[in-house]
Amino acid sequence: MKRSFIRIVGGLIALLSLFAVLNFSTTPAKAETTYQIATDSTFPPFEFANSHNKYVGIDIDLLHAIAKDQGFKVNIKPTSFNAAVQSVQSGQMDGVIAGMSITKEREATFDFSKAYFMSGVVMAAKPNGKVTSLKQLRGKRVAVKTGTSGAQYAQSIHKKYGFKIVTFDESNDMYQDVLTGNSAATFEDSPVMKYAIRQGTKLKIYTKPALSGPYGFAVKKGHNQKLPRMFNNGLADLKANGEYARITRHYLGAKGSSDTTSDRTFLGLIKQNKGALLSGFEQTVWLTIVAIFFATLFGVIVGLLGVVPSKFCNGISTTLIYIFRGLPLLVLALFIYTGIPSLTGQKIPAFIAGIITLMFNEGAYIAAFVKGGINAVDDGQMEAARSLGLPFGKAMRRVILPQGIRIMIPSFINQFIITLKDTSILSIIGIIELTQTGKIIIARNLEGFKVWAIVAIIYLIVITLLTWLSNWVQRRVRL
Amino acid sequence: MNEKIKVKVTNLIKNFGDNQVLKGINLEVHDNEVVVVIGPSGSGKSTFLRNLNRLEAPTSGSIVIDDTDIADPKTDINKVRENIGMVFQHFNLFSNLSVSENIMLAPVELGKATKEEAAKQAKELLARVGLESKYDATVQSLSGGQQQRVAIARALAMNPNVMLFDEPTSALDPEMVGDVLGVMKQLATQGMTMIVVTHEMGFAKEVADRVVFVDDGNIQEQGTPDEIFNHPKDPRLQNFLDKVLNV
């Protein structure tokens, strides 16, 4: 029996190395002229998904035009700003364009192109006129978005003006905090703020742009040196031929691109975003199924290691469960996606990083109840089987496991539902599943309440279906 | 009674942590002999029985069954156990299997019989214990007495030459006890070597070749049923019999 366990563990290792090989086989394509560029998924008007779920914006349009001008190809991957920056640092991505200000601090780890846009931070507040200047912020809260110049600006003046800073990951949440009155004002790059107001956000800009910041395209320091050079050449060409002006006017001009005219009812929102929601839904279901498969495999193996008569195997099992059940899913996901590659230099696609994360985390819970289920079978059953001369493995397989599995089934169903919900956490590493799809739609239309309600209902529907399916399976297994 | 020694226990000691449960037991059981072990609760008699097929590993001493020392860690215990049947207080029938599957599992899994042979044998064994009609029944549908008789049939399916009984009637309703003891008596008359831990003094008097009184982790007295029950010498045995017989 012990030997067959070793075989199973060996199989698992082989499987993981297959993942690694798959990585290798997907990378060489970029060796030609296609560069992997990371961007923020929600930073209109620089990058955002339009109502056809296509990424557009000043950054995106500029980069495509420059690539065309200079004869290279780009594959733009939207993710959160933090993940975008880290994925370039860890070598997962070749470059980043995400309304990223060129700062001394960042120049230590990034090589920037020349500035392609000059921005500045403005203060916006409710238009009722209660807060109209920085001086009136004393003792109040100011909302900013993590890692932005707005946040940096707030940090630099919060002592002087005596306000408290609250940070958010998503623009919409930040605006919402001001609209509900939790925060008195928000600091944001002026083009971003202008765009949001044009989209119907009921805020007003009260200050002139401060801390004027140049936006640059960046690569990891010392890597991909050709890219910023080509970017600079292309940018110069676009400025010369009027393309640059056309693009910026399209997004910032008085008659620029706007989404306010579209239908903002529930049905209207569903109709406009049908494609995006459907593909997010598919991604969520797909993630769930693949994750459950590997988590079950991992969990059963680790759980069985916990009950074989070997102190060594029991120790491994207990340790694995302790580590992976103890780590928050979010930390584990970031560690696997950005932590490991920055150590090994080996890229891990987000989907696979997500699957590995869920495999370990959900698998640890599965291992715990597999172990518990087996231990819950009366000791007398094992003694009776062994006293007949059956070896441990045969007794386990024919007598203990069939009884243990019946005890475990409700826990399995529970874990499947938890896994489905936990896939939402993987939005942090840029997998565009249902939750991330919601964030992206909201970044464009700022209809937080309605879109989250739609997303919540979709989750509930899937979970209901999964519960029905599980109950059906449970009835069939129970003899 | 046969002169051949089937089971030879020498200076058997079993400790659970600091607690010494068996304190150097010596016992010889002959072929075809029926030995009944009696004694108060906690005296170590069940532990003694569980050492005989190494469900508990002896701390020291030797247990030789058919020339194999099962206390030796190098012994292939699975092989030895095939020849030692064991019947438990709580029956321990496999609750995921039917009655016939319980009986057929070990012979088929261990390659002693084909499925067909095992099925035929299961029918015969069930007839022997008076339960031929329960061939396809689930374990849960049986009474305690019926379960214990199936458990005996299950042990017999491996054709053991020694049978260990660990308080086989203690968990039964009184009206069920007779059926189980009947099957055991039948086994004894057919010449099975049996070691029986029990509180059924009637069974001991009627069926035992020898009665062994265990108290405080050791054998205090042994002899024929007549010697033990009618002429007990050890004061602890006298005290014990006084309590169990004069209720």
XYZ file of C-alpha atoms in Angstrom:
726
model
C 0.000 0.000 0.000
C 2.750 2.349 0.966
C 4.352 1.749 -2.380
C 1.181 2.681 -4.261
C 0.982 5.900 -2.245
C 4.466 6.740 -3.378
C 3.301 6.068 -6.918
C 0.396 8.485 -6.477
C 2.635 11.166 -5.036
C 5.018 10.559 -7.917
C 2.121 11.008 -10.311
C 1.265 14.319 -8.722
C 4.816 15.543 -9.095
C 4.800 14.452 -12.728
C 1.595 16.389 -13.213
C 3.055 19.531 -11.716
C 6.098 19.256 -13.910
C 3.736 18.910 -16.860
C 2.397 22.322 -15.894
C 5.938 23.606 -15.962
C 6.503 22.142 -19.411
C 3.265 23.691 -20.612
C 4.625 27.028 -19.453
C 7.736 26.551 -21.463
C 5.789 25.605 -24.531
C 3.624 28.728 -24.338
C 6.479 31.201 -23.951
C 8.567 30.899 -27.129
C 5.868 32.672 -29.209
C 6.837 35.958 -27.578
C 10.439 35.504 -28.627
C 9.342 36.732 -32.084
C 7.937 40.231 -31.822
C 4.863 39.858 -29.615
C 5.411 41.529 -26.265
C 3.303 40.762 -23.222
C 2.165 44.089 -21.792
C 0.404 44.404 -18.458
C -2.134 47.098 -17.785
C -4.637 48.117 -15.133
C -8.049 46.608 -15.797
C -9.938 49.630 -14.468
C -8.342 53.015 -15.137
C -10.542 54.925 -17.543
C -9.929 56.849 -19.730
C -6.460 55.282 -20.023
C -7.566 51.658 -19.989
C -10.999 50.141 -19.585
C -13.282 47.621 -21.251
C -15.849 49.230 -23.532
C -19.403 47.987 -23.796
C -18.271 45.337 -26.276
C -15.879 44.071 -23.606
C -12.918 45.223 -25.672
C -10.071 47.056 -23.963
C -9.752 50.657 -25.117
C -8.408 53.933 -23.724
C -5.587 56.388 -24.245
C -2.871 53.944 -23.162
C -4.267 51.059 -25.179
C -4.865 53.044 -28.362
C -1.467 54.739 -28.112
C 0.356 51.474 -27.595
C -1.395 49.792 -30.510
C -0.635 52.770 -32.778
C 3.016 52.813 -31.671
C 3.357 49.064 -32.181
C 1.934 49.385 -35.666
C 4.232 52.302 -36.418
C 7.317 50.473 -35.143
C 6.416 47.020 -36.441
C 6.058 44.916 -33.315
C 3.126 43.145 -31.761
C 1.647 43.485 -28.302
C -0.594 41.271 -26.264
C -2.175 43.457 -23.602
C -3.203 41.750 -20.369
C -5.440 43.725 -18.025
C -5.068 43.017 -14.310
C -5.022 45.161 -11.175
C -2.473 48.000 -11.091
C -0.464 46.352 -8.325
C -0.456 42.975 -10.068
C 0.524 44.667 -13.348
C 3.519 46.363 -11.729
C 4.568 43.197 -9.906
C 4.164 40.971 -12.933
C 6.732 43.101 -14.786
C 9.064 43.015 -11.803
C 8.770 39.227 -11.583
C 9.349 38.840 -15.319
C 5.846 37.498 -15.995
C 5.247 40.449 -18.326
C 7.589 42.393 -20.614
C 6.250 45.887 -20.004
C 3.551 47.899 -18.310
C 1.433 50.799 -19.500
C -1.083 51.772 -16.872
C -1.185 55.524 -16.394
C 1.987 54.998 -14.417
C 3.734 58.149 -13.173
C 7.484 58.371 -13.642
C 8.937 58.765 -10.151
C 12.423 58.591 -8.628
C 11.333 55.633 -6.567
C 10.069 53.665 -9.546
C 13.137 54.523 -11.637
C 15.156 52.432 -9.231
C 13.459 49.286 -10.464
C 12.010 50.290 -13.849
C 13.338 51.768 -17.081
C 10.822 54.300 -18.394
C 10.074 55.632 -21.861
C 9.825 59.386 -22.334
C 6.668 60.822 -20.809
C 3.694 60.340 -23.095
C 1.163 62.204 -20.988
C 1.280 64.947 -18.366
C -1.217 64.515 -15.632
C -1.854 66.129 -12.255
C -3.748 65.280 -9.103
C -7.030 67.057 -8.392
C -9.345 66.981 -5.399
C -12.960 66.058 -6.036
C -15.838 66.208 -3.559
C -19.609 66.265 -3.482
C -20.946 69.249 -5.405
C -22.874 70.569 -2.373
C -19.978 72.892 -1.618
C -19.256 71.752 1.952
C -15.672 70.896 1.082
C -14.173 73.093 -1.581
C -10.506 73.381 -0.626
C -7.716 71.396 0.974
C -7.985 73.476 4.162
C -11.494 72.210 4.830
C -10.264 68.617 5.025
C -9.011 68.920 8.615
C -10.220 65.985 10.728
C -11.938 64.359 7.745
C -11.235 61.285 5.629
C -9.842 61.324 2.095
C -10.302 58.365 -0.266
C -7.457 57.329 -2.571
C -6.628 54.363 -4.787
C -3.684 52.148 -3.821
C -0.414 52.950 -5.561
C -1.663 55.987 -7.506
C -0.232 59.513 -7.587
C -3.375 60.575 -5.775
C -2.376 58.344 -2.897
C 1.162 59.690 -2.988
C -0.102 63.261 -2.996
C -2.405 62.549 -0.062
C 0.489 61.026 1.832
C 2.654 64.117 1.234
C 0.124 66.658 2.517
C -2.020 64.802 5.060
C -0.010 66.059 8.029
C -0.152 69.634 6.844
C -3.918 69.600 6.305
C -4.702 67.115 9.086
C -6.857 64.562 7.266
C -7.010 60.788 7.409
C -6.297 58.623 4.350
C -8.419 55.595 3.395
C -7.245 53.468 0.493
C -9.210 51.403 -2.019
C -8.296 49.015 -4.824
C -11.017 50.101 -7.218
C -11.921 53.622 -8.386
C -15.625 52.967 -8.088
C -15.341 51.995 -4.401
C -13.345 55.161 -3.776
C -15.930 57.436 -5.438
C -18.703 55.593 -3.658
C -17.032 56.286 -0.316
C -17.164 60.012 -1.034
C -20.733 59.868 -2.351
C -21.982 58.077 0.784
C -20.219 60.687 2.914
C -17.730 58.351 4.591
C -14.932 60.339 3.019
C -15.044 64.070 2.450
C -13.045 64.064 -0.779
C -10.884 62.026 -3.113
C -7.566 62.698 -4.861
C -7.332 61.395 -8.386
C -5.494 62.090 -11.628
C -7.363 64.846 -13.401
C -8.152 63.007 -16.687
C -9.455 60.031 -14.708
C -11.614 62.255 -12.536
C -12.960 64.189 -15.495
C -13.873 60.981 -17.270
C -15.642 59.591 -14.208
C -17.690 62.776 -13.812
C -18.673 62.605 -17.448
C -19.824 59.036 -16.823
C -22.302 60.329 -14.263
C -20.328 60.249 -11.003
C -21.855 63.056 -8.923
C -18.570 64.656 -7.854
C -17.025 68.019 -8.621
C -13.364 68.971 -9.104
C -12.342 71.820 -6.791
C -8.555 72.198 -7.193
C -6.043 72.835 -9.952
C -3.870 69.863 -10.957
C -1.041 69.496 -8.444
C 2.085 67.341 -8.432
C 2.039 67.335 -12.202
C 3.142 63.840 -13.096
C 4.500 62.524 -16.359
C 3.096 59.125 -17.368
C 5.569 56.662 -18.825
C 5.714 53.223 -20.358
C 7.960 50.939 -18.251
C 9.998 47.754 -18.459
C 11.939 45.969 -15.740
C 15.255 47.725 -15.139
C 17.881 46.339 -17.494
C 15.420 44.128 -19.416
C 13.697 44.492 -22.812
C 15.713 47.658 -23.549
C 14.429 47.726 -27.121
C 10.855 48.297 -26.030
C 11.136 51.813 -24.492
C 13.327 52.870 -27.418
C 10.717 51.790 -29.955
C 8.024 53.393 -27.784
C 9.861 56.734 -27.870
C 10.372 56.600 -31.639
C 6.751 55.673 -32.237
C 5.502 58.371 -29.891
C 7.482 60.996 -31.787
C 5.986 59.773 -35.079
C 2.423 59.887 -33.686
C 2.933 63.384 -32.344
C 4.259 64.481 -35.721
C 1.431 62.996 -37.784
C -1.431 64.135 -35.520
C -2.440 60.656 -34.373
C -1.497 61.436 -30.747
C -3.748 64.479 -30.661
C -6.594 62.512 -32.235
C -6.402 59.790 -29.598
C -6.253 62.080 -26.568
C -9.034 64.275 -27.926
C -11.190 61.208 -28.479
C -11.106 60.413 -24.763
C -10.723 63.850 -23.167
C -12.298 66.270 -25.629
C -15.707 67.803 -25.042
C -17.349 65.407 -27.494
C -15.274 62.468 -26.436
C -16.230 58.856 -25.935
C -18.931 58.483 -23.365
C -21.220 55.772 -22.127
C -23.843 57.854 -20.313
C -26.457 57.594 -23.014
C -26.803 53.831 -22.738
C -29.605 52.070 -20.888
C -28.826 51.891 -17.144
C -31.683 49.625 -16.023
C -30.953 46.066 -14.790
C -32.106 44.580 -18.074
C -30.198 47.182 -20.065
C -27.003 46.458 -18.120
C -27.393 42.717 -18.581
C -27.995 43.182 -22.310
C -24.968 45.451 -22.805
C -22.666 43.185 -20.831
C -24.072 39.824 -21.835
C -20.875 38.774 -23.583
C -18.585 39.870 -20.757
C -20.733 38.322 -18.039
C -21.043 35.075 -19.956
C -17.303 34.721 -20.502
C -16.658 35.644 -16.835
C -19.211 33.050 -15.816
C -17.589 30.438 -18.039
C -14.181 31.227 -16.587
C -15.557 30.863 -13.051
C -17.179 27.512 -13.824
C -14.096 26.249 -15.616
C -11.817 27.344 -12.754
C -14.137 25.654 -10.272
C -14.257 22.343 -12.111
C -10.516 22.094 -12.743
C -9.716 23.292 -9.205
C -12.090 20.780 -7.614
C -10.515 17.986 -9.610
C -6.954 18.761 -8.527
C -7.933 19.765 -4.990
C -9.725 16.443 -4.548
C -6.720 14.547 -5.872
C -4.334 16.462 -3.606
C -6.696 16.311 -0.634
C -7.321 12.569 -0.868
C -3.612 11.798 -1.162
C -2.666 14.048 1.753
C -5.638 12.778 3.785
C -4.616 9.156 3.228
C -1.009 9.969 4.144
C -2.513 11.099 7.437
C -3.989 7.680 8.268
C -1.387 5.188 7.040
C 0.581 3.545 9.859
C 3.725 5.608 9.324
C 4.739 8.468 11.602
C 6.684 10.045 8.735
C 3.702 10.111 6.345
C 1.394 11.335 9.129
C 3.838 14.161 9.789
C 3.908 15.208 6.134
C 0.120 15.175 6.031
C -0.283 17.228 9.198
C 2.315 19.751 8.049
C 0.788 20.238 4.587
C -2.675 20.693 6.066
C -1.303 23.106 8.662
C 0.479 25.269 6.099
C -2.124 25.438 3.360
C -5.142 25.698 5.623
C -3.370 28.360 7.636
C -2.498 30.625 4.714
C -5.134 33.109 3.543
C -6.138 32.265 -0.012
C -5.277 35.784 -1.148
C -1.722 35.563 0.197
C -1.243 32.127 -1.324
C -2.472 33.328 -4.738
C -0.139 36.344 -4.766
C 2.756 34.249 -3.492
C 2.362 31.647 -6.222
C 1.646 34.116 -9.030
C 4.145 36.883 -8.290
C 6.336 35.546 -5.496
C 7.591 32.278 -6.981
C 8.329 33.629 -10.500
C 10.384 36.505 -9.102
C 12.466 33.883 -7.307
C 12.805 31.299 -10.075
C 12.416 33.463 -13.184
C 9.858 30.945 -14.416
C 6.566 32.490 -15.540
C 3.300 30.975 -14.382
C 0.171 31.806 -16.370
C -2.510 33.327 -14.129
C -4.989 30.513 -14.736
C -2.504 27.832 -13.720
C -1.353 29.881 -10.723
C -5.015 30.122 -9.761
C -5.536 26.380 -10.084
C -2.422 25.630 -8.030
C -3.611 28.070 -5.359
C -7.013 26.450 -5.109
C -5.525 22.957 -5.282
C -3.398 23.607 -2.211
C -5.916 25.619 -0.215
C -9.121 23.680 -0.900
C -7.088 20.471 -0.999
C -5.897 21.070 2.553
C -9.495 21.315 3.751
C -10.387 18.179 1.799
C -7.386 16.372 3.325
C -8.584 17.329 6.795
C -12.036 15.864 6.341
C -10.777 12.820 4.436
C -8.592 12.113 7.451
C -11.483 12.823 9.793
C -13.895 10.679 7.785
C -11.566 7.701 7.885
C -10.896 8.143 11.588
C -14.646 8.303 12.172
C -15.048 4.707 10.965
C -15.241 2.419 14.010
C -11.834 0.928 14.924
C -13.507 -2.479 15.151
C -13.958 -2.519 11.364
C -10.210 -2.311 10.787
C -9.498 -4.839 13.552
C -11.974 -7.320 12.099
C -10.516 -6.936 8.621
C -6.932 -7.284 9.843
C -7.777 -10.280 12.025
C -8.936 -12.093 8.879
C -5.417 -11.650 7.465
C -6.220 -8.755 5.118
C -3.214 -6.428 4.735
C -3.676 -2.747 5.687
C -4.143 -1.548 2.094
C -6.821 -4.095 1.225
C -8.655 -3.499 4.493
C -8.547 0.221 3.797
C -9.808 -0.084 0.255
C -12.543 -2.634 0.739
C -13.823 -1.838 4.219
C -12.714 1.509 5.650
C -12.760 3.827 2.613
C -16.244 2.863 1.386
C -17.603 3.692 4.837
C -15.435 6.790 5.249
C -16.457 8.224 1.883
C -20.092 8.068 2.886
C -19.236 10.109 5.967
C -17.253 12.584 3.832
C -19.831 13.281 1.122
C -21.599 16.210 2.825
C -18.200 17.812 3.476
C -17.237 17.334 -0.159
C -20.377 19.095 -1.343
C -19.752 21.914 1.085
C -16.161 22.232 -0.139
C -17.243 22.354 -3.781
C -19.509 25.302 -3.024
C -16.730 27.029 -1.095
C -14.343 26.443 -4.006
C -16.783 28.067 -6.409
C -16.996 31.124 -4.191
C -13.244 31.219 -3.581
C -12.532 31.503 -7.307
C -13.633 35.137 -6.907
C -10.480 35.813 -4.894
C -8.417 34.920 -7.962
C -9.559 38.184 -9.558
C -6.591 39.626 -7.645
C -4.120 37.954 -10.013
C -6.020 39.221 -13.020
C -8.036 36.166 -13.971
C -11.112 37.659 -15.602
C -13.700 35.477 -13.912
C -17.109 36.626 -12.784
C -15.992 38.952 -9.979
C -13.255 40.585 -12.040
C -15.757 40.980 -14.882
C -17.999 42.850 -12.452
C -15.142 45.148 -11.428
C -14.296 45.867 -15.051
C -17.869 46.685 -16.021
C -18.203 48.968 -13.010
C -14.949 50.724 -13.883
C -16.573 51.774 -17.123
C -20.130 52.636 -16.108
C -19.763 53.141 -12.328
C -23.064 51.342 -11.664
C -21.729 49.501 -8.612
C -24.980 48.518 -6.957
C -26.720 47.148 -10.019
C -23.732 45.311 -11.455
C -22.827 43.677 -8.139
C -26.455 42.652 -7.735
C -26.339 40.977 -11.156
C -23.057 39.234 -10.327
C -24.414 38.076 -6.952
C -27.505 36.589 -8.575
C -25.376 34.698 -11.099
C -23.324 33.203 -8.234
C -26.476 32.205 -6.407
C -27.874 30.511 -9.496
C -24.698 28.493 -10.049
C -24.511 27.514 -6.384
C -28.149 26.415 -6.435
C -27.484 24.252 -9.488
C -24.369 22.797 -7.880
C -26.303 21.998 -4.701
C -29.010 20.214 -6.649
C -26.432 18.213 -8.543
C -24.665 17.294 -5.312
C -27.863 16.199 -3.611
C -28.672 14.024 -6.590
C -25.227 12.401 -6.418
C -25.589 11.972 -2.668
C -28.901 10.139 -3.080
C -27.334 7.806 -5.629
C -24.330 6.973 -3.476
C -26.284 6.337 -0.295
C -27.410 2.719 -0.497
C -7.398 -34.351 23.965
C -4.392 -34.157 21.680
C -0.875 -33.907 23.144
C 0.354 -31.589 20.383
C 0.902 -28.026 21.627
C -0.928 -25.540 19.386
C -0.326 -22.279 21.235
C 2.542 -21.654 23.627
C 2.678 -18.354 25.473
C 5.850 -17.670 27.451
C 6.312 -14.848 29.931
C 4.010 -12.475 28.020
C 4.210 -8.884 29.228
C 2.142 -5.992 27.861
C 2.507 -2.412 29.009
C 0.307 0.526 28.063
C 2.616 3.395 28.933
C 3.451 2.990 32.624
C 0.557 0.635 33.173
C 1.502 -3.053 33.117
C -1.601 -4.939 32.010
C -0.100 -8.395 31.459
C 2.575 -9.389 33.948
C 4.260 -12.449 32.518
C 1.613 -14.915 31.387
C 2.543 -18.519 30.614
C 0.017 -20.787 28.919
C -0.021 -23.846 26.670
C -3.038 -24.753 24.593
C -3.199 -28.169 22.966
C -4.649 -29.082 19.606
C -8.467 -29.445 19.740
C -8.538 -28.029 23.241
C -11.183 -25.545 24.402
C -9.768 -23.099 26.932
C -12.139 -20.679 28.628
C -10.619 -17.586 30.207
C -12.577 -16.046 33.073
C -11.808 -13.194 35.415
C -13.078 -9.822 36.634
C -13.291 -6.768 34.325
C -9.951 -5.079 33.851
C -8.039 -8.213 34.756
C -6.310 -8.227 31.341
C -8.070 -11.211 29.778
C -9.224 -9.334 26.634
C -5.783 -7.777 26.215
C -4.297 -11.259 26.516
C -6.542 -12.519 23.718
C -5.767 -9.532 21.474
C -2.051 -10.232 21.889
C -2.541 -13.727 20.487
C -3.110 -12.375 16.947
C -1.119 -9.186 17.541
C -4.017 -6.747 17.430
C -1.953 -5.547 20.376
C 1.804 -5.942 20.005
C 3.374 -7.723 23.013
C 5.871 -5.668 25.006
C 7.981 -8.763 25.665
C 7.738 -12.525 25.825
C 6.907 -14.997 23.099
C 3.726 -16.372 21.550
C 4.334 -19.426 19.401
C 1.423 -20.670 17.293
C 2.179 -23.670 15.047
C 5.949 -23.091 15.379
C 5.691 -19.401 14.415
C 6.593 -16.785 17.021
C 4.060 -14.039 16.395
C 5.662 -11.752 18.950
C 8.651 -11.559 16.605
C 8.260 -8.339 14.548
C 9.796 -10.113 11.536
C 6.898 -12.557 11.309
C 4.454 -11.918 8.447
C 1.485 -11.354 10.693
C -1.026 -11.357 7.812
C -0.107 -14.968 6.968
C -0.450 -16.048 10.608
C -3.782 -14.290 11.050
C -5.275 -16.266 8.157
C -5.110 -19.304 10.450
C -6.456 -17.580 13.576
C -10.139 -16.700 13.535
C -11.323 -13.957 15.837
C -14.812 -13.111 17.053
C -15.398 -9.745 18.732
C -17.710 -8.569 21.469
C -19.324 -6.042 19.100
C -19.353 -8.399 16.064
C -17.655 -5.802 13.818
C -19.378 -6.972 10.663
C -18.401 -4.776 7.677
C -21.362 -2.430 7.488
C -20.750 -1.508 3.838
C -21.113 -5.141 2.725
C -23.986 -7.643 2.686
C -23.963 -10.791 4.831
C -22.548 -13.000 2.083
C -19.997 -10.349 1.039
C -18.779 -10.181 4.626
C -18.051 -13.897 4.535
C -16.570 -13.932 1.022
C -14.338 -10.839 1.306
C -11.210 -12.322 2.874
C -11.056 -15.651 0.946
C -11.501 -13.847 -2.375
C -9.216 -10.888 -1.607
C -6.472 -13.203 -0.371
C -6.772 -15.583 -3.303
C -7.934 -18.554 -1.210
C -11.026 -19.082 -3.338
C -12.682 -17.906 -6.525
C -15.866 -15.879 -6.229
C -17.960 -18.949 -7.061
C -16.185 -21.157 -4.530
C -16.449 -18.456 -1.881
C -20.152 -17.985 -2.581
C -20.768 -21.723 -2.227
C -18.773 -21.796 0.994
C -20.693 -18.773 2.331
C -23.981 -20.622 1.760
C -22.679 -23.696 3.604
C -21.331 -21.631 6.516
C -24.585 -19.684 6.829
C -26.465 -22.985 6.924
C -24.096 -24.153 9.645
C -24.946 -21.150 11.828
C -28.641 -21.366 10.961
C -28.883 -18.247 8.805
C -29.063 -19.537 5.211
C -32.020 -17.212 4.535
C -29.885 -14.134 5.289
C -27.456 -14.626 2.400
C -28.304 -11.322 0.673
C -29.404 -9.406 3.776
C -27.750 -6.183 4.884
C -25.841 -6.222 8.135
C -28.122 -3.518 9.552
C -31.202 -5.725 9.165
C -29.829 -8.444 11.485
C -30.305 -8.780 15.250
C -27.255 -8.851 17.475
C -27.350 -12.622 17.816
C -27.630 -13.071 14.066
C -24.739 -10.650 13.493
C -22.536 -12.586 15.882
C -23.315 -15.869 14.128
C -22.449 -14.276 10.772
C -19.209 -13.033 12.367
C -18.381 -16.603 13.355
C -19.143 -17.782 9.812
C -16.912 -14.997 8.459
C -14.017 -16.140 10.656
C -14.563 -19.780 9.648
C -14.445 -18.885 5.946
C -10.645 -18.650 6.189
C -10.514 -22.243 7.557
C -8.617 -21.235 10.690
C -7.235 -23.873 13.020
C -7.521 -21.705 16.139
C -10.501 -19.517 17.063
C -10.349 -16.641 19.528
C -13.598 -15.390 21.097
C -13.532 -12.042 22.884
C -16.643 -11.932 25.101
C -18.834 -12.998 22.157
C -22.131 -12.811 24.069
C -21.582 -9.765 26.295
C -23.279 -7.328 23.907
C -26.295 -9.555 23.238
C -29.831 -9.523 24.577
C -30.279 -12.560 26.877
C -32.585 -14.423 24.468
C -29.915 -14.245 21.743
C -27.114 -15.730 23.838
C -28.264 -19.329 23.426
C -28.040 -19.335 19.618
C -24.477 -18.038 19.644
C -23.325 -20.423 22.374
C -24.981 -23.242 20.412
C -22.844 -22.504 17.386
C -19.731 -22.357 19.572
C -20.538 -25.698 21.213
C -20.990 -27.255 17.806
C -17.552 -25.906 16.792
C -16.007 -27.356 19.956
C -17.428 -30.802 19.333
C -16.051 -30.673 15.784
C -12.573 -30.367 17.292
C -11.764 -26.669 16.805
C -9.027 -25.323 19.052
C -10.708 -22.451 20.892
C -9.696 -19.779 23.368
C -12.799 -18.102 24.749
C -12.939 -15.061 27.014
C -16.423 -15.040 28.505
C -18.647 -14.418 31.490
C -20.902 -17.369 30.560
C -20.037 -19.744 33.421
C -22.549 -22.306 32.151
C -20.706 -22.512 28.843
C -17.380 -22.830 30.675
C -18.672 -25.700 32.821
C -20.199 -27.565 29.914
C -17.792 -27.047 27.026
C -14.352 -26.125 28.411
C -11.563 -28.664 28.606
C -9.759 -26.241 30.824
C -10.732 -23.052 32.649
C -8.143 -20.328 33.238
C -8.724 -17.666 35.888
C -6.963 -14.382 35.152
C -6.695 -11.558 37.639
C -4.309 -8.632 37.999
C -2.542 -9.374 34.704
C -1.675 -12.970 35.454
C -3.089 -16.493 35.554
C -3.982 -17.128 39.184
C -5.388 -20.612 38.809
C -6.269 -23.109 36.067
C -7.811 -26.537 35.857
C -10.752 -28.614 34.702
C -14.211 -27.031 35.085
C -14.777 -29.324 38.061
C -11.559 -28.169 39.773
C -12.245 -24.488 39.124
C -15.931 -24.315 39.878
C -16.285 -26.962 42.600
C -12.892 -26.824 44.325
C -11.405 -23.357 43.842
C -8.225 -22.819 45.865
C -7.218 -19.213 45.185
C -9.162 -16.830 47.452
C -9.546 -14.315 44.609
C -11.132 -17.030 42.459
C -13.418 -18.007 45.321
C -14.416 -14.388 45.739
C -14.968 -13.970 41.970
C -17.111 -17.110 41.687
C -19.085 -16.065 44.714
C -19.957 -12.803 42.958
C -20.831 -14.226 39.527
C -22.622 -17.396 40.554
C -24.663 -16.258 43.555
C -26.510 -13.327 42.088
